[in-house]
GROMACS .gro file of C-alpha atoms in nm:
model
  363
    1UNK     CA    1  -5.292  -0.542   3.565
    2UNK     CA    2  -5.246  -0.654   3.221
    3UNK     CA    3  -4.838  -0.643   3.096
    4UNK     CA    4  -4.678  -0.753   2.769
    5UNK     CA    5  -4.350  -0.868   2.654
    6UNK     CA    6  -4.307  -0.469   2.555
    7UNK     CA    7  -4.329  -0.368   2.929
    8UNK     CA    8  -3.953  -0.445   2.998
    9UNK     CA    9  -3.881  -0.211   2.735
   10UNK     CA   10  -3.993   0.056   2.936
   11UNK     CA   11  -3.776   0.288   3.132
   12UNK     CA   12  -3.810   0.268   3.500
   13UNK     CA   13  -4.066   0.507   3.685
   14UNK     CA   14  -3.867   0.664   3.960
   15UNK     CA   15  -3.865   0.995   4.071
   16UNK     CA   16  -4.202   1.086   4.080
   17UNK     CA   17  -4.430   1.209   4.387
   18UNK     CA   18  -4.706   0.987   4.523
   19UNK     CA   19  -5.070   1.140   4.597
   20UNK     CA   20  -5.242   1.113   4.908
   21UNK     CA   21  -5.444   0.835   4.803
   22UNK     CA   22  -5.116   0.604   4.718
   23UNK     CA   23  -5.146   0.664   4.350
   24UNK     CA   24  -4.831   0.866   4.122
   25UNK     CA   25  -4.867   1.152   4.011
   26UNK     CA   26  -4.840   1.114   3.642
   27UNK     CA   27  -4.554   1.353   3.467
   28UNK     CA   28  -4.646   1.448   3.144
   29UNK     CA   29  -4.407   1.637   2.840
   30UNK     CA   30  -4.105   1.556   2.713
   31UNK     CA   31  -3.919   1.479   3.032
   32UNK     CA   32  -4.183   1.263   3.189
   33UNK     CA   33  -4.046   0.923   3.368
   34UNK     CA   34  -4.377   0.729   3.346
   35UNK     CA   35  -4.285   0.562   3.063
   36UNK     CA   36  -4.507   0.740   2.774
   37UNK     CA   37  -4.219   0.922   2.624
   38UNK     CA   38  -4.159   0.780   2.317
   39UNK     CA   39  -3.806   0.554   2.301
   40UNK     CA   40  -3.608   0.459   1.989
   41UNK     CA   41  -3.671   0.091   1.878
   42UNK     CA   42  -3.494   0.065   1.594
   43UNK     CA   43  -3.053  -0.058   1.686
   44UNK     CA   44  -2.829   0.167   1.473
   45UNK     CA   45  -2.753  -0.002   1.108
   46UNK     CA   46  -2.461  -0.240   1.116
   47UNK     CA   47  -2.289  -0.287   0.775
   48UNK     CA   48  -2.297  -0.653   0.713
   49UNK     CA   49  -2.361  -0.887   0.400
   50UNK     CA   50  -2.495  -1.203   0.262
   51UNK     CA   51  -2.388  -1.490   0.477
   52UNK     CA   52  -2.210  -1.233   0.643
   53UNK     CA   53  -1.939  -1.217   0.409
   54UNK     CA   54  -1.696  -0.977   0.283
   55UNK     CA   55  -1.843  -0.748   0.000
   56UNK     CA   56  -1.567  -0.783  -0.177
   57UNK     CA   57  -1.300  -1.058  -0.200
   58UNK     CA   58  -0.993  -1.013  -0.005
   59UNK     CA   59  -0.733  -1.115  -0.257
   60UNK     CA   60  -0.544  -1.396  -0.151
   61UNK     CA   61  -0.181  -1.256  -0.056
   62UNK     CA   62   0.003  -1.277   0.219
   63UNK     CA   63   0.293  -1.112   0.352
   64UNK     CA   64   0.525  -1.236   0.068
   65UNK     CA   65   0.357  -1.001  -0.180
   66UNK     CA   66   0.395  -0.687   0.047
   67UNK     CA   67   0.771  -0.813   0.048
   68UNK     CA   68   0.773  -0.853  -0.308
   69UNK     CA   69   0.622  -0.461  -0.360
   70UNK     CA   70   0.926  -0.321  -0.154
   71UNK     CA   71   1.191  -0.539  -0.329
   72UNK     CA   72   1.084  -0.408  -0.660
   73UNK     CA   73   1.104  -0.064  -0.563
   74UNK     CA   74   1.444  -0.087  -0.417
   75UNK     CA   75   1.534  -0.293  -0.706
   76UNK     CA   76   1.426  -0.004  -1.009
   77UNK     CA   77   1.546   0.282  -0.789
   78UNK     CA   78   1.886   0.144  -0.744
   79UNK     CA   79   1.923   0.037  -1.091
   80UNK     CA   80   1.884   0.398  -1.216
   81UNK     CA   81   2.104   0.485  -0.925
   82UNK     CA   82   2.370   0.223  -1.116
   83UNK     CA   83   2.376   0.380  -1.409
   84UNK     CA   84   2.414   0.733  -1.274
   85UNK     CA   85   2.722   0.578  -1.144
   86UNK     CA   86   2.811   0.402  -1.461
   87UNK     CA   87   2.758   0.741  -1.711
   88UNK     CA   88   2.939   0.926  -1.426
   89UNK     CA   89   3.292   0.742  -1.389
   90UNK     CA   90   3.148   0.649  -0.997
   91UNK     CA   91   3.249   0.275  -0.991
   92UNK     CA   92   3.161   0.195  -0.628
   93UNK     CA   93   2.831   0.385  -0.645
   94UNK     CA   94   2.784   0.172  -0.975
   95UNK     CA   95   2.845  -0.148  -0.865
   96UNK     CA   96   2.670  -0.168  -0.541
   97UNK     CA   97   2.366  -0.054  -0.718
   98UNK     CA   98   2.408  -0.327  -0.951
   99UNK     CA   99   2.445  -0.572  -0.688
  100UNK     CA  100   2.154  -0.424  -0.461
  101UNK     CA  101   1.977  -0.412  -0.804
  102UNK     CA  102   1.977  -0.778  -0.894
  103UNK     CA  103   1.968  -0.879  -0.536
  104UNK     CA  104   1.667  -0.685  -0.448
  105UNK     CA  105   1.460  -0.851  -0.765
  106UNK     CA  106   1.602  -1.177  -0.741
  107UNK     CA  107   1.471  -1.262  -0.380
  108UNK     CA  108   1.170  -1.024  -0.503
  109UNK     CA  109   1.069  -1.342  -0.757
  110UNK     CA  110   1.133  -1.551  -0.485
  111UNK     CA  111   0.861  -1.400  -0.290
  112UNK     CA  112   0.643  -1.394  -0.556
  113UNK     CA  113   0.664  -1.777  -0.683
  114UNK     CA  114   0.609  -1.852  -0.334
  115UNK     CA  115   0.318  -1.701  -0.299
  116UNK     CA  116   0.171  -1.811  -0.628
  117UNK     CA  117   0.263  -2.180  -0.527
  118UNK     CA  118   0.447  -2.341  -0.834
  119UNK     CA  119   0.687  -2.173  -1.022
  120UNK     CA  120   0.532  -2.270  -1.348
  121UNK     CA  121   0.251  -1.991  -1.286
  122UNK     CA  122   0.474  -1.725  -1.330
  123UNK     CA  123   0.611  -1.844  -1.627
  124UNK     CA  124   0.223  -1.914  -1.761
  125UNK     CA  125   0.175  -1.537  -1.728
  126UNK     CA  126   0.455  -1.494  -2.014
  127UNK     CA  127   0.298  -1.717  -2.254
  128UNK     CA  128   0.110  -1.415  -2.363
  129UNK     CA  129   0.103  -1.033  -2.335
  130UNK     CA  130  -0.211  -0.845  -2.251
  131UNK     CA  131  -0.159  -0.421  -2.269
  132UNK     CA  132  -0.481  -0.394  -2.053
  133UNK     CA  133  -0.352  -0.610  -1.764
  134UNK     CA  134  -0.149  -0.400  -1.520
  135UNK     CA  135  -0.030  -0.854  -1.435
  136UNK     CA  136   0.047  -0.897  -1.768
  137UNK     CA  137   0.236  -0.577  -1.840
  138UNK     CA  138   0.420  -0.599  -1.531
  139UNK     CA  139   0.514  -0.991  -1.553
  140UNK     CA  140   0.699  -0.851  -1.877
  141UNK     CA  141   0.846  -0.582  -1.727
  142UNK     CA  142   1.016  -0.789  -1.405
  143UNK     CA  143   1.100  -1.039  -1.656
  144UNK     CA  144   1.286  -0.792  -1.905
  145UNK     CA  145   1.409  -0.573  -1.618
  146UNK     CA  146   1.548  -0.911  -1.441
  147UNK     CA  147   1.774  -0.967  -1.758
  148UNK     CA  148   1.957  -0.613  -1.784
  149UNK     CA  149   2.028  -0.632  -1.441
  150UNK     CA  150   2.158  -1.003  -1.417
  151UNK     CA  151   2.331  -0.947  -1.684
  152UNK     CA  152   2.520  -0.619  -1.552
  153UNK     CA  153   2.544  -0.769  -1.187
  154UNK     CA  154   2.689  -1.091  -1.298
  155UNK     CA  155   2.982  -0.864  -1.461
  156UNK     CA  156   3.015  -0.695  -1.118
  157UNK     CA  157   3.049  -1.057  -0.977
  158UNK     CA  158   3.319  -1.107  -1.203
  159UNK     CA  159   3.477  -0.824  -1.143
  160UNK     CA  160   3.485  -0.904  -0.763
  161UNK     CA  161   3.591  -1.265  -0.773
  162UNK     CA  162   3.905  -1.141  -0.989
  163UNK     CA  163   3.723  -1.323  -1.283
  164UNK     CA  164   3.744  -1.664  -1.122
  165UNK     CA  165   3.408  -1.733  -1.314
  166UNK     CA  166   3.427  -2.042  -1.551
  167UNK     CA  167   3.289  -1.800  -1.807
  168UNK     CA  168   3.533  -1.859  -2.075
  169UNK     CA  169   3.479  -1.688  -2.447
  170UNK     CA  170   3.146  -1.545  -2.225
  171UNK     CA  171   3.357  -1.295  -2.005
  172UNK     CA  172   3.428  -1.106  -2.393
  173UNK     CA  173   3.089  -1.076  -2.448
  174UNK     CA  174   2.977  -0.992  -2.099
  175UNK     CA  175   3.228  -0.700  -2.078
  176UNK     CA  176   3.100  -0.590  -2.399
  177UNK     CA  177   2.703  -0.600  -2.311
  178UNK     CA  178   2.714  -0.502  -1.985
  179UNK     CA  179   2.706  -0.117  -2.005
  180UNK     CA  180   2.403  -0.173  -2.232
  181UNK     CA  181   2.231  -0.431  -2.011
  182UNK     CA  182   2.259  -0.158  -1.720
  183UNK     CA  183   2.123   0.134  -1.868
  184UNK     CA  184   1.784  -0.118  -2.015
  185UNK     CA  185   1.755  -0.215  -1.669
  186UNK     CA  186   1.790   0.142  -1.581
  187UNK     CA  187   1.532   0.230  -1.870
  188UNK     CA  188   1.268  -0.010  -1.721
  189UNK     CA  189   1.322   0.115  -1.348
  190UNK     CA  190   1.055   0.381  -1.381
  191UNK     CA  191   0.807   0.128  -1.426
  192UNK     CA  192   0.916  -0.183  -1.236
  193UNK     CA  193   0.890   0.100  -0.917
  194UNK     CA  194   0.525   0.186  -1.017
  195UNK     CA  195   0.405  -0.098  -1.197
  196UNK     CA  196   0.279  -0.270  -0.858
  197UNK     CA  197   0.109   0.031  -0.747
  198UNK     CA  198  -0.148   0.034  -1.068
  199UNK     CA  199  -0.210  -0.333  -1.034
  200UNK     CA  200  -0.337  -0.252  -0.678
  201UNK     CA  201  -0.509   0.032  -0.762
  202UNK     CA  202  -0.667  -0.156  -1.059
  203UNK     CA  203  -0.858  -0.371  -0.831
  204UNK     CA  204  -1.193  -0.389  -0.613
  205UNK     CA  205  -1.029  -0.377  -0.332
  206UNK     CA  206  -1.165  -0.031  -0.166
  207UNK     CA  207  -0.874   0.127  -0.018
  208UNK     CA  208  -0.658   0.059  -0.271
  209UNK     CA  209  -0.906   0.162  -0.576
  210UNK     CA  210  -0.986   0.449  -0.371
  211UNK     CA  211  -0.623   0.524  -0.357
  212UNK     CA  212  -0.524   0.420  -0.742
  213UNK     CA  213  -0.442   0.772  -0.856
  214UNK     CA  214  -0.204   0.933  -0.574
  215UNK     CA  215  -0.058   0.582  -0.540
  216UNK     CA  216   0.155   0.580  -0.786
  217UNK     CA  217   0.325   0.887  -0.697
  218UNK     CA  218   0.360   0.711  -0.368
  219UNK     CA  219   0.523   0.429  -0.455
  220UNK     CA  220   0.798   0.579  -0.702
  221UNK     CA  221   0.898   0.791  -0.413
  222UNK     CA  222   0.877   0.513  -0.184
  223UNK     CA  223   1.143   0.325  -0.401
  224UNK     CA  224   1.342   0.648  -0.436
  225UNK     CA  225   1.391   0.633  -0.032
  226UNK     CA  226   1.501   0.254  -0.022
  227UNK     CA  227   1.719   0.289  -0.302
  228UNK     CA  228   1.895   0.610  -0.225
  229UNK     CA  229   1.899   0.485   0.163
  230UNK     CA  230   2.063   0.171   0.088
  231UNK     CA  231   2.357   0.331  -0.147
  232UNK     CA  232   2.393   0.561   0.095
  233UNK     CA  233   2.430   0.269   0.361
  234UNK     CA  234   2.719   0.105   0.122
  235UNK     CA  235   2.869   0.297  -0.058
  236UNK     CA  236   3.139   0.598   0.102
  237UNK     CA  237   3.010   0.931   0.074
  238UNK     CA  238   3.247   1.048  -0.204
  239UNK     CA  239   3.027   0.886  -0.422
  240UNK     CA  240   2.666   0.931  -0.279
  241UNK     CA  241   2.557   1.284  -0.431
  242UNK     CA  242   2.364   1.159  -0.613
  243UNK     CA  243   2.197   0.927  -0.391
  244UNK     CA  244   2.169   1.221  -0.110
  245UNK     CA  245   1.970   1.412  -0.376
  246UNK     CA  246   1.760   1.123  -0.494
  247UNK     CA  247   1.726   1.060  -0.089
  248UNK     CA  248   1.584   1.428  -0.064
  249UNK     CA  249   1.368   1.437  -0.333
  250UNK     CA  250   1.220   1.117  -0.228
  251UNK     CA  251   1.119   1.229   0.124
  252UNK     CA  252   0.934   1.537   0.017
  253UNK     CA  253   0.760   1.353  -0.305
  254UNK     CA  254   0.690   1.065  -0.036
  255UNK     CA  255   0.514   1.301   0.214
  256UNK     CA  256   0.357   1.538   0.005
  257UNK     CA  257   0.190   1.251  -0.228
  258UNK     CA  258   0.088   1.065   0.103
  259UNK     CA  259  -0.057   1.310   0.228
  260UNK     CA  260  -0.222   1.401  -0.075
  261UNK     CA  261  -0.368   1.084  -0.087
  262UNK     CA  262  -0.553   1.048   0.249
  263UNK     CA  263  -0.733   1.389   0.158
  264UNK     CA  264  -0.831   1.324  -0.195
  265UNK     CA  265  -0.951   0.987  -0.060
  266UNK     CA  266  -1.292   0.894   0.009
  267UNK     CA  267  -1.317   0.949   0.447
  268UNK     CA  268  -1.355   0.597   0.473
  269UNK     CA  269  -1.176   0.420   0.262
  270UNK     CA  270  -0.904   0.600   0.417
  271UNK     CA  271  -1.002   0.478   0.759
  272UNK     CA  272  -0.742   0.149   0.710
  273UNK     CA  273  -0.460   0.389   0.661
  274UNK     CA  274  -0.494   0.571   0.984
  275UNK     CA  275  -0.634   0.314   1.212
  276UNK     CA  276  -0.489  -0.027   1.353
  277UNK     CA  277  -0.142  -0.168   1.273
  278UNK     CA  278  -0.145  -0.013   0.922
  279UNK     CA  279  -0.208   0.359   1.033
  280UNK     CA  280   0.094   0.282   1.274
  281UNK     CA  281   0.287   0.183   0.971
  282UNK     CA  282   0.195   0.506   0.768
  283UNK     CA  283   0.281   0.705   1.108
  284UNK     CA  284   0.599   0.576   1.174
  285UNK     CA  285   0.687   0.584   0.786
  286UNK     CA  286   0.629   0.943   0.782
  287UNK     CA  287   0.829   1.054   1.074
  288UNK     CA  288   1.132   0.774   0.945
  289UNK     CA  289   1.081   0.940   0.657
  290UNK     CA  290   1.136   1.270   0.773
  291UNK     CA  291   1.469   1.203   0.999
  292UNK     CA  292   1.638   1.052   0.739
  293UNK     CA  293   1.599   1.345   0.510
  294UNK     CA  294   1.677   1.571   0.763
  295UNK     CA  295   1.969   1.405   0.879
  296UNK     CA  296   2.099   1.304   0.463
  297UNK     CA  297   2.047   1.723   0.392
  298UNK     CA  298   2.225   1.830   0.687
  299UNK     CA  299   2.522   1.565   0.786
  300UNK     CA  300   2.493   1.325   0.460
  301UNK     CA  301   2.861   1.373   0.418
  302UNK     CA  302   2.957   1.228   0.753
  303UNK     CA  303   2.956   0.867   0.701
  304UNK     CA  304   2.784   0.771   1.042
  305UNK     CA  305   2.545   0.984   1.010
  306UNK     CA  306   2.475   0.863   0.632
  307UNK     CA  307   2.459   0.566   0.758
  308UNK     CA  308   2.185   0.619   1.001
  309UNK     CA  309   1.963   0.790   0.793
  310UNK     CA  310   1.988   0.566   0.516
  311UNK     CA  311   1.852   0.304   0.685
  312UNK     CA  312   1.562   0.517   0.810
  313UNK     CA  313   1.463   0.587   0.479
  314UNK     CA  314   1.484   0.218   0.381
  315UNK     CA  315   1.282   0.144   0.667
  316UNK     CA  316   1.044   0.435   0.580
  317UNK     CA  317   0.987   0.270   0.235
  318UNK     CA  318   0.928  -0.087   0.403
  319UNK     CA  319   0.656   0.032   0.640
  320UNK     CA  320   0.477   0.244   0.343
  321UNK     CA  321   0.454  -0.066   0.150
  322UNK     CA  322   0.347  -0.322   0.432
  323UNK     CA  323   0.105  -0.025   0.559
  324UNK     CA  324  -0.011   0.047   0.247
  325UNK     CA  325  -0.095  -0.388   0.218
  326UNK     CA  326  -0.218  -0.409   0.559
  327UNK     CA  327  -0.482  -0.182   0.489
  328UNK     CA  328  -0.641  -0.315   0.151
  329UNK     CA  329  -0.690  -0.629   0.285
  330UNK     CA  330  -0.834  -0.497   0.626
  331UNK     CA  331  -1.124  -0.258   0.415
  332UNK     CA  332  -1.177  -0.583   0.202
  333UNK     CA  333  -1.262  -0.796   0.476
  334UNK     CA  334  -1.509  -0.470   0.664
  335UNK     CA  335  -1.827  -0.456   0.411
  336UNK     CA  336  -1.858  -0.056   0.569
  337UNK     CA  337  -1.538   0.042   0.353
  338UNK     CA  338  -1.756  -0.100   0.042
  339UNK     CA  339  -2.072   0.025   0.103
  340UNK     CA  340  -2.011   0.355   0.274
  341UNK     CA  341  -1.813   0.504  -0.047
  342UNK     CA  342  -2.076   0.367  -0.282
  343UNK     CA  343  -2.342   0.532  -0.123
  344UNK     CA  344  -2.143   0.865  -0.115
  345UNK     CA  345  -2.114   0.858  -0.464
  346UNK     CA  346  -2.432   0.783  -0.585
  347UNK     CA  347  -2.562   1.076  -0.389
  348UNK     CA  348  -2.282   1.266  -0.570
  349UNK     CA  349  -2.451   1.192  -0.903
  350UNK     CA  350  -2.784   1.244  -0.828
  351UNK     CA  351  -2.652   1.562  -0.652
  352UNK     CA  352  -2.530   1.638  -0.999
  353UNK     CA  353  -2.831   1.556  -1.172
  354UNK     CA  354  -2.699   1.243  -1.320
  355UNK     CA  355  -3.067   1.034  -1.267
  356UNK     CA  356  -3.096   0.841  -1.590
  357UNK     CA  357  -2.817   0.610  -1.596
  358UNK     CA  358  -2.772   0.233  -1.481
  359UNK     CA  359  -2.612   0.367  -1.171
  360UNK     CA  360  -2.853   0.593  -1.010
  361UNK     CA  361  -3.174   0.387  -1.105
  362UNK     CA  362  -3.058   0.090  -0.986
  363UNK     CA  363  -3.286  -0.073  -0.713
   0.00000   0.00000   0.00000
């Protein structure tokens, strides 16, 4: 009998009933075990690229820069926080929100110029100021910020070290600029907390360009939770209305925009966010999230329990951010979170009879 290299390709005949004269009686249809059925050749399509490499280009951060997105959001949310407490008479809330303030962006910087290698490339990105650059615009903007705060917290240094600081003539002038150093750093909070989130969203990277309109609204409540978390944390409750409220606010702008997000989102470029150590980030930020708003609304006045749930809400924030960083570089380094989403929308516009365009005639 004649065979080919195709033969072992064939299913196994078994099961079928032999004739008289030793031969097998052949089963025919659909069901039939002999082998003539028809069986798929063809492996399902794996996503994969030239040289097997990424699609797109992972960027190359590490863990410093998810660091550094956290920092800056506790570091614009506390500032505004400081000069609630500084319009308000609240001393205490006011200067540990300075301090938190220029603590937070300080070792923020330091996580930055570490990850960019020298510290001459930060300063390179000042030389010049480009409006369309969400880098540019926000080098400016940490820069700027960083002054009005440094210059209010070194006052509250003063202050504390009974004015021990060889500051001489200085200490005149920095009593006299430091209310206005505050509220500029308060001014700029806004967009030191969401600045971060449009350079992400600005890139190719597809979870986070798939993600670049919610995120925003993400990340200002984000900072809203670490900030109002960690003045809750320090500061005695006679003076942390304001942070309580901020605290509130923050948790539902933090869940409903999060949620938001993952719907509006392409299915998967999403994927990252719900799957692997990232989704356990978002999941556990959620339900942090929650506690410590429940517990701020209901016993915030009780200083244990303030205590507790401000540090759920700061840890809320951190996970959001790391998740959040965790998954863009995991769907830049999977070609499927590329390709997938592309594909989707070009059958969107020819679905919408957009046929004529660069786009849809491509290839």
């Amino acid at each position: 009998m004649t065979t080919s290299e195709y033969d072992s390709l064939r299913p196994p005949e078994t099961g079928g009933r032999r004739r008289r004269g030793g031969g097998r009686r052949r089963r025919t249809g659909p069901g039939g075990t002999d082998g003539s059925r028809e069986m798929p050749m063809v492996p399902e399509a794996e996503f994969t690229s030239y040289y097997g490499r990424p699609v797109v280009k992972p960027p190359p951060w590490g863990h410093d820069i998810a660091a550094y997105l956290f920092l800056g959001g506790v570091a614009g949310g506390s500032a505004l926080l400081a000069a609630g407490g500084q319009l308000t008479g609240q001393d205490t809330l006011r200067r540990n929100c300075r301090l938190t303030a220029i603590g937070a962006v300080g070792l923020g910087t330091v996580f930055l110029v570490r990850d960019l290698g020298r510290p001459e490339r930060f300063l390179n990105m000042l030389r010049t100021i480009k409006l369309t650059s969400p880098m540019s615009v926000g080098s400016w903007i940490l820069s700027t910020f960083s002054a009005g705060a440094g210059v209010a917290g070194a006052a509250e240094v003063d202050r504390l070290t009974g004015e021990r600081l060889p500051l001489g003539p200085l200490r005149t002038v920095l009593r006299a600029v430091e209310g206005a150093a505050g509220l500029e750093a308060a001014a700029l909070a806004p967009a030191l907390a969401v600045y971060t989130a449009v350079l992400l969203g600005d890139t190719s990277v597809p979870t986070w360009n798939g993600a670049h309109e919610e995120l925003p609204f993400v990340f200002v409540s984000s900072a809203s939770l670490a900030s109002a978390g960690l003045a809750m944390v320090t500061t005695p409750v006679a003076e942390t209305a304001a942070a309580r409220k901020l605290a509130v606010a923050g948790v539902i702008g933090d869940v409903v925009a999060t949620r938001v997000m993952h719907r509006r989102m392409d299915p998967v470029a999403a994927e990252p966010l719900h799957e692997g150590r990232a989704g356990t980030m978002m999941r556990l930020s959620e339900a942090l999230a929650v506690a410590g708003g429940i517990g701020t609304l209901l016993g915030g006045r009780r200083r244990g329990v303030a205590v507790a749930s401000g540090l759920a809400l700061v840890a809320a924030s951190a996970l959001t951010r790391f998740g959040v960083f965790e998954a863009g570089i995991h769907s830049a380094q999977d070609p499927r979170y590329t390709i997938e989403p592309q594909k989707r929308r070009l059958a969107a516009r020819r679905a919408a009879g957009i046929t004529d365009d660069s786009i849809t005639t491509a290839g």
